[in-house]
Short mmCIF file of C-alpha atoms and ligand atoms in Angstrom, two decimals:
data_model
loop_
_atom_site.label_atom_id
_atom_site.label_comp_id
_atom_site.label_asym_id
_atom_site.label_seq_id
_atom_site.Cartn_x
_atom_site.Cartn_y
_atom_site.Cartn_z
CA MET A 24 0.00 0.00 0.00
CA ALA A 25 1.30 3.50 -0.82
CA ASN A 26 2.59 5.59 2.07
CA VAL A 27 1.08 9.04 1.54
CA ASN A 28 2.37 12.45 2.61
CA ARG A 29 -0.45 14.05 4.69
CA PHE A 30 0.00 17.48 3.13
CA SER A 31 0.79 16.82 -0.55
CA GLY A 32 -1.30 13.64 -0.87
CA LYS A 33 1.62 12.07 -2.77
CA THR A 34 3.38 8.80 -1.94
CA ARG A 35 6.30 9.55 0.38
CA ARG A 36 9.70 9.36 -1.27
CA ALA A 37 13.10 8.51 0.14
CA GLU A 38 16.48 8.99 -1.49
CA VAL A 39 19.13 6.69 -0.01
CA ALA A 40 22.87 7.27 -0.48
CA GLY A 41 24.87 4.04 -0.27
CA GLY A 42 24.24 0.44 -1.26
CA GLY A 43 25.91 -1.32 1.69
CA PHE A 44 24.11 -3.28 4.39
CA ALA A 45 22.70 -0.13 6.03
CA GLY A 46 21.42 1.51 2.83
CA LEU A 47 19.89 -1.69 1.48
CA THR A 48 18.16 -2.40 4.78
CA ALA A 49 16.71 1.11 4.95
CA ALA A 50 15.60 0.94 1.32
CA ILE A 51 13.87 -2.43 1.67
CA ALA A 52 12.18 -1.58 4.98
CA LEU A 53 10.84 1.74 3.66
CA ARG A 54 9.70 0.16 0.42
CA GLN A 55 7.86 -2.54 2.39
CA ASN A 56 6.04 0.27 4.17
CA GLY A 57 4.85 1.77 0.91
CA TRP A 58 7.50 4.45 0.27
CA ASP A 59 8.93 5.16 -3.16
CA VAL A 60 12.62 4.55 -2.71
CA ARG A 61 15.63 5.32 -4.87
CA LEU A 62 19.04 4.08 -3.83
CA HIS A 63 22.27 5.64 -5.11
CA GLU A 64 25.48 3.60 -5.10
CA LYS A 65 28.64 5.38 -6.18
CA SER A 66 30.37 2.24 -7.48
CA SER A 67 29.59 0.95 -10.93
CA GLU A 68 28.17 -2.26 -9.47
CA LEU A 69 26.50 -3.34 -6.26
CA ARG A 70 29.13 -5.34 -4.47
CA ALA A 71 30.10 -6.07 -0.87
CA PHE A 72 33.64 -5.21 0.15
CA GLY A 73 35.34 -7.47 2.68
CA ALA A 74 35.32 -11.19 3.28
CA GLY A 75 33.06 -12.72 5.92
CA ILE A 76 30.63 -11.38 8.47
CA TYR A 77 29.03 -12.45 11.75
CA LEU A 78 25.35 -11.66 12.28
CA TRP A 79 23.68 -12.16 15.61
CA HIS A 80 20.06 -12.52 16.71
CA ASN A 81 19.40 -8.77 16.21
CA GLY A 82 20.61 -8.74 12.60
CA LEU A 83 18.94 -12.06 11.82
CA ARG A 84 15.63 -10.68 13.10
CA VAL A 85 16.03 -7.70 10.75
CA LEU A 86 16.52 -10.13 7.86
CA GLU A 87 13.34 -11.88 8.92
CA GLY A 88 11.51 -8.55 8.91
CA LEU A 89 12.89 -7.80 5.44
CA GLY A 90 11.84 -11.20 4.06
CA ALA A 91 15.47 -12.14 3.33
CA LEU A 92 16.25 -14.55 6.16
CA ASP A 93 15.63 -17.82 4.32
CA ASP A 94 17.96 -16.81 1.49
CA VAL A 95 20.68 -15.89 3.97
CA LEU A 96 20.35 -19.06 6.06
CA LYS A 97 20.96 -21.20 2.96
CA GLY A 98 24.71 -21.17 2.42
CA SER A 99 25.71 -19.78 5.83
CA HIS A 100 26.77 -21.48 9.05
CA THR A 101 26.25 -21.42 12.83
CA PRO A 102 29.31 -22.95 14.52
CA PRO A 103 28.69 -25.30 17.46
CA ALA A 104 30.81 -22.98 19.65
CA TYR A 105 32.92 -19.82 19.73
CA GLU A 106 36.23 -21.06 21.00
CA THR A 107 39.12 -18.90 22.22
CA TRP A 108 42.72 -20.10 22.17
CA MET A 109 45.74 -18.50 23.77
CA HIS A 110 49.09 -19.69 22.43
CA ASN A 111 47.28 -22.54 20.71
CA LYS A 112 45.54 -23.86 23.84
CA SER A 113 41.79 -23.63 24.31
CA VAL A 114 40.77 -21.24 27.09
CA SER A 115 37.01 -21.06 26.55
CA LYS A 116 34.10 -22.33 24.49
CA GLU A 117 31.02 -20.12 24.43
CA THR A 118 27.55 -20.98 23.15
CA PHE A 119 25.73 -17.80 24.24
CA ASN A 120 22.84 -19.62 25.94
CA GLY A 121 21.50 -20.62 22.53
CA LEU A 122 21.31 -17.03 21.23
CA PRO A 123 21.16 -17.30 17.41
CA TRP A 124 24.25 -16.23 15.47
CA ARG A 125 25.52 -16.95 11.98
CA ILE A 126 28.62 -16.54 9.81
CA MET A 127 28.49 -15.96 6.06
CA THR A 128 30.43 -14.38 3.27
CA ARG A 129 29.68 -10.71 2.78
CA SER A 130 28.73 -11.31 -0.83
CA HIS A 131 26.15 -13.88 0.28
CA LEU A 132 24.44 -11.38 2.61
CA HIS A 133 24.72 -8.54 0.13
CA ASP A 134 23.30 -10.58 -2.76
CA ALA A 135 20.29 -11.58 -0.65
CA LEU A 136 19.56 -7.95 0.22
CA VAL A 137 20.04 -6.73 -3.34
CA SER A 138 17.71 -9.35 -4.73
CA ARG A 139 15.05 -8.51 -2.11
CA ALA A 140 15.37 -4.78 -2.88
CA ARG A 141 14.98 -5.45 -6.60
CA ALA A 142 12.00 -7.76 -6.07
CA LEU A 143 10.23 -5.02 -4.10
CA GLY A 144 10.87 -2.40 -6.76
CA VAL A 145 13.53 -0.24 -5.09
CA ASP A 146 14.90 1.99 -7.85
CA ILE A 147 18.65 1.29 -7.77
CA ARG A 148 21.09 3.62 -9.50
CA VAL A 149 24.74 2.59 -9.71
CA SER A 150 27.57 5.02 -10.58
CA SER A 151 25.51 7.58 -8.72
CA GLU A 152 27.43 9.41 -6.02
CA ALA A 153 25.82 11.69 -3.46
CA VAL A 154 28.03 14.69 -2.74
CA ALA A 155 25.83 16.75 -0.44
CA ALA A 156 22.48 16.93 1.30
CA ASP A 157 20.51 19.50 3.24
CA PRO A 158 18.03 19.25 6.10
CA GLU A 159 15.18 20.45 3.86
CA GLY A 160 15.25 17.13 2.00
CA ARG A 161 17.53 17.75 -0.99
CA MET A 162 20.46 15.65 -2.09
CA THR A 163 23.01 16.71 -4.68
CA LEU A 164 24.60 14.10 -6.92
CA GLN A 165 28.05 14.18 -8.41
CA THR A 166 26.48 14.94 -11.81
CA GLY A 167 25.05 18.17 -10.39
CA GLU A 168 21.50 16.82 -10.33
CA VAL A 169 19.53 17.74 -7.19
CA VAL A 170 16.90 15.24 -6.03
CA GLU A 171 14.19 16.06 -3.49
CA ALA A 172 12.43 13.76 -1.08
CA ASP A 173 10.47 13.50 2.16
CA LEU A 174 13.47 11.67 3.62
CA ILE A 175 17.19 11.53 2.82
CA VAL A 176 19.12 8.56 4.21
CA GLY A 177 22.89 8.92 4.44
CA ALA A 178 24.14 5.34 4.40
CA ASP A 179 27.32 6.20 2.55
CA GLY A 180 29.77 4.62 4.96
CA VAL A 181 32.52 5.86 7.21
CA GLY A 182 33.61 8.64 4.82
CA SER A 183 30.01 9.88 4.37
CA LYS A 184 29.67 12.92 2.15
CA VAL A 185 26.04 13.33 3.15
CA ARG A 186 27.18 13.67 6.79
CA ASP A 187 30.15 15.89 6.12
CA SER A 188 28.26 18.25 3.82
CA ILE A 189 25.80 18.98 6.63
CA GLY A 190 28.46 19.46 9.26
CA PHE A 191 27.59 17.12 12.11
CA LYS A 192 29.94 17.50 15.06
CA GLN A 193 32.05 14.37 15.13
CA ASP A 194 34.88 12.54 16.85
CA ARG A 195 36.74 10.03 14.69
CA TRP A 196 39.73 7.87 15.49
CA VAL A 197 41.58 4.84 14.15
CA SER A 198 42.83 1.74 16.00
CA LYS A 199 46.42 0.59 16.43
CA ASP A 200 45.60 -2.97 15.41
CA GLY A 201 44.18 -3.99 12.07
CA LEU A 202 43.06 -7.01 10.14
CA ILE A 203 43.60 -8.73 6.81
CA ARG A 204 40.32 -10.36 5.82
CA LEU A 205 40.23 -13.26 3.36
CA ILE A 206 37.99 -16.04 2.10
CA VAL A 207 39.82 -19.33 1.43
CA PRO A 208 38.65 -22.92 0.82
CA ARG A 209 37.60 -24.81 4.00
CA MET A 210 40.18 -27.63 3.60
CA LYS A 211 38.83 -29.50 6.63
CA LYS A 212 40.46 -32.78 5.57
CA GLN A 213 43.88 -31.18 5.15
CA LEU A 214 43.63 -29.59 8.61
CA GLY A 215 43.34 -33.06 10.19
CA HIS A 216 41.80 -33.83 13.56
CA GLY A 217 40.09 -30.89 15.31
CA GLU A 218 36.78 -29.11 15.89
CA TRP A 219 37.05 -27.17 12.65
CA ASP A 220 33.34 -26.32 12.49
CA ASN A 221 33.79 -24.00 15.47
CA THR A 222 34.74 -20.38 15.31
CA ILE A 223 38.25 -20.34 16.74
CA ASP A 224 39.67 -17.06 17.95
CA MET A 225 43.40 -17.83 18.07
CA TRP A 226 45.51 -15.33 20.01
CA ASN A 227 49.28 -15.10 20.37
CA PHE A 228 51.08 -12.40 22.31
CA TRP A 229 54.57 -13.86 22.08
CA PRO A 230 57.00 -13.57 20.29
CA ARG A 231 54.70 -11.20 18.35
CA VAL A 232 51.08 -10.08 18.67
CA GLN A 233 49.23 -12.03 16.00
CA ARG A 234 45.69 -13.33 16.03
CA ILE A 235 43.68 -15.38 13.57
CA LEU A 236 39.90 -15.39 13.75
CA TYR A 237 39.00 -18.68 12.07
CA SER A 238 35.36 -18.52 10.90
CA PRO A 239 33.69 -21.18 8.75
CA CYS A 240 31.04 -19.62 6.49
CA ASN A 241 29.65 -22.83 5.00
CA GLU A 242 30.91 -26.26 3.83
CA ASN A 243 33.26 -24.73 1.25
CA GLU A 244 34.29 -21.28 2.38
CA LEU A 245 36.38 -20.18 5.34
CA TYR A 246 36.72 -16.59 6.52
CA LEU A 247 40.12 -15.79 8.00
CA GLY A 248 40.79 -12.56 9.87
CA LEU A 249 44.54 -12.11 10.35
CA MET A 250 45.12 -9.47 13.01
CA ALA A 251 48.42 -7.70 13.72
CA PRO A 252 49.40 -4.26 15.00
CA ALA A 253 49.82 -1.65 12.27
CA ALA A 254 53.33 -1.10 13.63
CA ASP A 255 54.30 -4.67 12.68
CA PRO A 256 55.45 -4.45 9.03
CA ARG A 257 55.47 -8.20 8.44
CA GLY A 258 52.18 -9.01 10.19
CA SER A 259 50.37 -6.21 8.36
CA SER A 260 51.86 -6.76 4.92
CA VAL A 261 49.74 -7.87 1.97
CA PRO A 262 49.76 -10.26 0.21
CA ILE A 263 50.31 -12.00 3.53
CA ASP A 264 53.82 -12.88 4.66
CA LEU A 265 53.36 -16.65 4.73
CA GLU A 266 56.41 -17.30 6.88
CA VAL A 267 55.36 -15.19 9.87
CA TRP A 268 51.82 -16.53 9.85
CA VAL A 269 52.77 -20.20 9.45
CA GLU A 270 55.42 -19.89 12.14
CA MET A 271 52.73 -18.88 14.64
CA PHE A 272 49.83 -21.00 13.33
CA PRO A 273 51.50 -24.07 11.72
CA PHE A 274 48.33 -26.22 11.89
CA LEU A 275 46.58 -23.74 9.52
CA GLU A 276 49.32 -23.98 6.87
CA PRO A 277 47.12 -25.37 4.06
CA CYS A 278 44.67 -22.46 4.47
CA LEU A 279 47.45 -19.89 4.84
CA ILE A 280 49.08 -21.08 1.60
CA GLU A 281 45.78 -20.33 -0.14
CA ALA A 282 45.55 -16.98 1.67
CA ALA A 283 49.02 -15.98 0.46
CA LYS A 284 47.87 -16.43 -3.15
CA LEU A 285 45.27 -13.67 -2.78
CA LYS A 286 46.99 -10.64 -4.27
CA THR A 287 44.07 -8.27 -3.70
CA ALA A 288 44.07 -8.69 0.10
CA ARG A 289 43.95 -5.48 2.17
CA TYR A 290 45.05 -4.58 5.69
CA ASP A 291 42.38 -2.44 7.39
CA LYS A 292 42.51 -0.58 10.67
CA TYR A 293 39.25 -0.07 12.60
CA GLU A 294 37.64 3.32 12.45
CA THR A 295 35.33 4.78 15.08
CA THR A 296 32.93 7.65 14.44
CA LYS A 297 30.88 9.30 17.15
CA LEU A 298 28.44 12.07 16.24
CA ASP A 299 26.53 14.64 18.26
CA SER A 300 23.38 13.63 16.40
CA TRP A 301 22.29 11.17 13.71
CA THR A 302 19.60 13.41 12.23
CA ARG A 303 19.18 16.91 10.91
CA GLY A 304 15.76 17.92 9.58
CA LYS A 305 14.77 15.36 6.95
CA VAL A 306 18.20 13.68 6.87
CA ALA A 307 18.97 10.51 8.82
CA LEU A 308 22.39 8.89 8.99
CA VAL A 309 22.59 5.11 9.34
CA GLY A 310 25.39 2.56 9.54
CA ASP A 311 29.07 3.49 9.51
CA ALA A 312 28.19 7.05 8.46
CA ALA A 313 26.68 7.45 11.94
CA HIS A 314 28.52 5.02 14.19
CA ALA A 315 31.48 3.13 12.70
CA MET A 316 32.83 0.90 15.46
CA CYS A 317 35.66 -1.52 16.23
CA PRO A 318 34.67 -5.02 15.19
CA ALA A 319 35.45 -6.78 18.52
CA LEU A 320 31.78 -7.55 19.15
CA ALA A 321 31.03 -8.02 15.42
CA GLN A 322 28.06 -5.66 15.63
CA GLY A 323 28.77 -2.79 13.21
CA ALA A 324 26.53 -4.17 10.49
CA GLY A 325 24.10 -5.72 12.99
CA CYS A 326 23.50 -2.35 14.68
CA ALA A 327 23.39 -0.63 11.27
CA MET A 328 20.66 -2.99 10.10
CA VAL A 329 18.65 -2.67 13.32
CA ASN A 330 18.83 1.13 13.17
CA ALA A 331 17.93 1.29 9.47
CA PHE A 332 15.01 -1.07 10.01
CA SER A 333 13.82 0.80 13.11
CA LEU A 334 13.82 4.04 11.13
CA SER A 335 11.07 2.72 8.89
CA GLN A 336 9.05 1.69 11.97
CA ASP A 337 9.30 5.09 13.63
CA LEU A 338 8.37 6.91 10.43
CA GLU A 339 5.00 5.19 10.63
CA VAL A 340 3.80 6.82 13.82
CA GLY A 341 2.01 9.74 12.17
CA SER A 342 4.21 12.69 13.16
CA SER A 343 6.34 14.75 10.75
CA VAL A 344 9.46 13.14 9.32
CA GLU A 345 11.61 15.56 11.31
CA ASP A 346 9.94 14.64 14.63
CA ALA A 347 9.93 10.94 13.80
CA LEU A 348 13.68 11.03 13.17
CA VAL A 349 14.33 12.71 16.52
CA GLY A 350 12.18 10.08 18.26
CA TRP A 351 13.94 7.28 16.38
CA GLU A 352 17.40 8.39 17.46
CA LYS A 353 16.27 8.77 21.06
CA ARG A 354 14.74 5.30 21.10
CA ILE A 355 17.35 3.26 19.32
CA ARG A 356 20.71 5.00 19.69
CA PRO A 357 21.60 4.07 23.32
CA ILE A 358 22.02 0.38 22.43
CA THR A 359 24.45 1.23 19.63
CA ASP A 360 26.34 3.74 21.79
CA ARG A 361 26.91 1.16 24.52
CA CYS A 362 27.92 -1.48 21.99
CA GLN A 363 30.32 0.91 20.27
CA ALA A 364 31.93 1.88 23.58
CA LEU A 365 32.40 -1.70 24.77
CA SER A 366 33.61 -2.87 21.39
CA GLY A 367 36.18 -0.07 21.38
CA ASP A 368 37.28 -0.97 24.88
CA TYR A 369 37.60 -4.66 23.99
CA ALA A 370 39.62 -3.82 20.88
CA ALA A 371 41.94 -1.39 22.68
CA ASN A 372 42.65 -3.91 25.47
CA ARG A 373 42.53 -7.02 23.28
CA SER A 374 40.07 -8.31 25.89
CA LEU A 375 38.66 -11.15 23.78
CA SER A 376 41.98 -12.96 24.26
CA LYS A 377 40.94 -13.79 27.85
CA GLY A 378 38.06 -15.98 26.69
CA ASN A 379 34.49 -16.02 28.06
CA MET A 380 34.15 -12.32 27.22
CA PHE A 381 30.66 -12.50 25.67
CA THR A 382 29.16 -11.23 28.92
CA PRO A 383 25.54 -9.99 29.19
CA ALA A 384 26.79 -6.45 28.45
CA ALA A 385 28.70 -7.67 25.40
CA LEU A 386 25.59 -9.45 24.09
CA GLU A 387 23.15 -6.61 24.81
CA ALA A 388 22.87 -5.44 21.20
CA ALA A 389 22.62 -9.03 19.98
CA ARG A 390 19.71 -9.75 22.34
CA PHE A 391 17.61 -6.87 21.03
CA ASP A 392 14.67 -7.92 18.89
CA PRO A 393 13.87 -5.05 16.50
CA LEU A 394 10.61 -6.63 15.36
CA ARG A 395 9.11 -6.83 18.85
CA ARG A 396 11.14 -3.83 20.08
CA VAL A 397 12.22 -5.68 23.24
CA TYR A 398 15.21 -7.63 24.47
CA SER A 399 14.66 -11.31 24.10
CA TRP A 400 16.70 -14.32 25.04
CA PRO A 401 17.89 -14.99 28.58
CA GLN A 402 21.11 -13.31 29.69
C1 FAD B 16 37.61 -5.77 10.18
C2 FAD B 16 36.13 -5.57 10.29
C3 FAD B 16 35.32 -6.67 10.60
C4 FAD B 16 33.94 -6.49 10.78
N1 FAD B 16 33.16 -7.57 11.10
C5 FAD B 16 31.83 -7.39 11.33
C6 FAD B 16 31.00 -8.49 11.69
O1 FAD B 16 31.45 -9.63 11.76
N2 FAD B 16 29.68 -8.24 11.96
C7 FAD B 16 29.16 -6.99 11.86
O2 FAD B 16 27.94 -6.82 12.11
N3 FAD B 16 29.91 -5.94 11.47
C8 FAD B 16 31.22 -6.10 11.21
N4 FAD B 16 31.99 -5.05 10.81
C9 FAD B 16 31.36 -3.74 10.61
C10 FAD B 16 30.63 -3.69 9.27
O3 FAD B 16 31.47 -4.12 8.23
C11 FAD B 16 30.16 -2.28 8.98
O4 FAD B 16 29.62 -1.70 10.14
C12 FAD B 16 29.09 -2.28 7.88
O5 FAD B 16 29.56 -2.90 6.73
C13 FAD B 16 28.65 -0.87 7.60
O6 FAD B 16 27.73 -0.88 6.55
P1 FAD B 16 27.32 0.48 5.84
O7 FAD B 16 26.28 0.10 4.85
O8 FAD B 16 27.00 1.49 6.86
O9 FAD B 16 28.64 1.00 5.16
P2 FAD B 16 29.50 0.41 3.92
O10 FAD B 16 29.56 -1.07 4.01
O11 FAD B 16 30.75 1.17 3.93
O12 FAD B 16 28.62 0.77 2.67
C14 FAD B 16 28.56 2.09 2.16
C15 FAD B 16 28.18 2.00 0.69
O13 FAD B 16 27.96 3.31 0.21
C16 FAD B 16 28.69 3.51 -1.00
N5 FAD B 16 29.04 4.93 -1.01
C17 FAD B 16 30.05 5.55 -0.33
N6 FAD B 16 29.99 6.87 -0.53
C18 FAD B 16 28.93 7.10 -1.33
C19 FAD B 16 28.34 8.28 -1.85
N7 FAD B 16 28.86 9.49 -1.58
N8 FAD B 16 27.25 8.16 -2.64
C20 FAD B 16 26.72 6.94 -2.92
N9 FAD B 16 27.24 5.79 -2.44
C21 FAD B 16 28.31 5.87 -1.65
C22 FAD B 16 29.88 2.58 -0.88
O14 FAD B 16 30.41 2.27 -2.15
C23 FAD B 16 29.24 1.38 -0.19
O15 FAD B 16 28.62 0.51 -1.09
C24 FAD B 16 33.37 -5.20 10.62
C25 FAD B 16 34.18 -4.12 10.29
C26 FAD B 16 35.55 -4.29 10.13
C27 FAD B 16 36.40 -3.10 9.80
#
């Protein structure tokens, strides 16, 4: 059913900048609620950057609300446990009290969202870059074209031009550690005996700080996150320096040999963005544009999806777009703020290395159910 503007009598329109997880979620959720939605992606194709991704109960519930969950569950994996190793010895195995979680390749998640957006009739424009927006509901494209809408969604990532053109007050900083993210073949047989269906978070502090987050995505694909301080030239070099990684993690040699063949690998540090506000007039910022966070709790995309989905809910309450956006930020932001703070703290102190660190506070965002708007699942 069309979603009509009370004053003009026309179907409400949204222009969304950015075709990542946040922008696609916002576009689908608004479209499901009867909005006309156009999504602008600056790249020439819709494609997910990165390797694998963890989604928790909160993000999985969003997918259910978007009608994309079944597609995502096929071809993704829930490990029996999240295991932590220190110097190659197991220190903990966590199962989160049965709280749902899932690992998948980024392209798998992205493809499911793109196909849902297309099926619902979201108007997707590629090679279309937003360069500015204003609180009155106008967005300027790189071509010079100015588009107008009832709502502008800035989902254009950590370097958001929509955000920066409006001038939100912001703090931004970058971590000292970083990660090389890769997808390699599973190679379970070559790895020999072991619980290789688990996530295994393998930490080493000596003789160098190096960590591998071993994350099976499905029967065939394995997501490896190779973490090293930015100050370590060998640990952070790409393509990966096979010798330093095999020396520390010899049992993963078959997978590391495959990883070393990937010439397009990238070493990324973690960026954090904290804004005074996520909204200005008819403009809402979602995802990394609003709250990029360290990935320790693997919640950047999960929170982005919850917030983008919740936006469409709060725009249904009958007040003006401007008031609805203020109410939305007030309702939903505290969960993200707490998650961002704890994730940053965990990353700075490398806390996950201790094991058993998925405490009730660490799982707060994951326990939120955006469809019922309550926390579910026992602590
Ligand atoms: C190492 C690492 C591991 C992570 N692991 C996890 C995890 O396991 N689970 C999790 O939930 N989160 C994780 N995250 C966080 C997650 O990746 C991000 O929070 C999430 O991808 C943000 O999505 P987004 O749509 O806001 O931004 P992006 O993914 O950056 O998407 C922005 C999109 O907008 C486009 N764009 C940019 N500028 C413009 C413009 N001006 N106009 C039009 N289009 C534009 C870009 O091309 C891109 O397609 C991780 C992050 C890092 C760094």
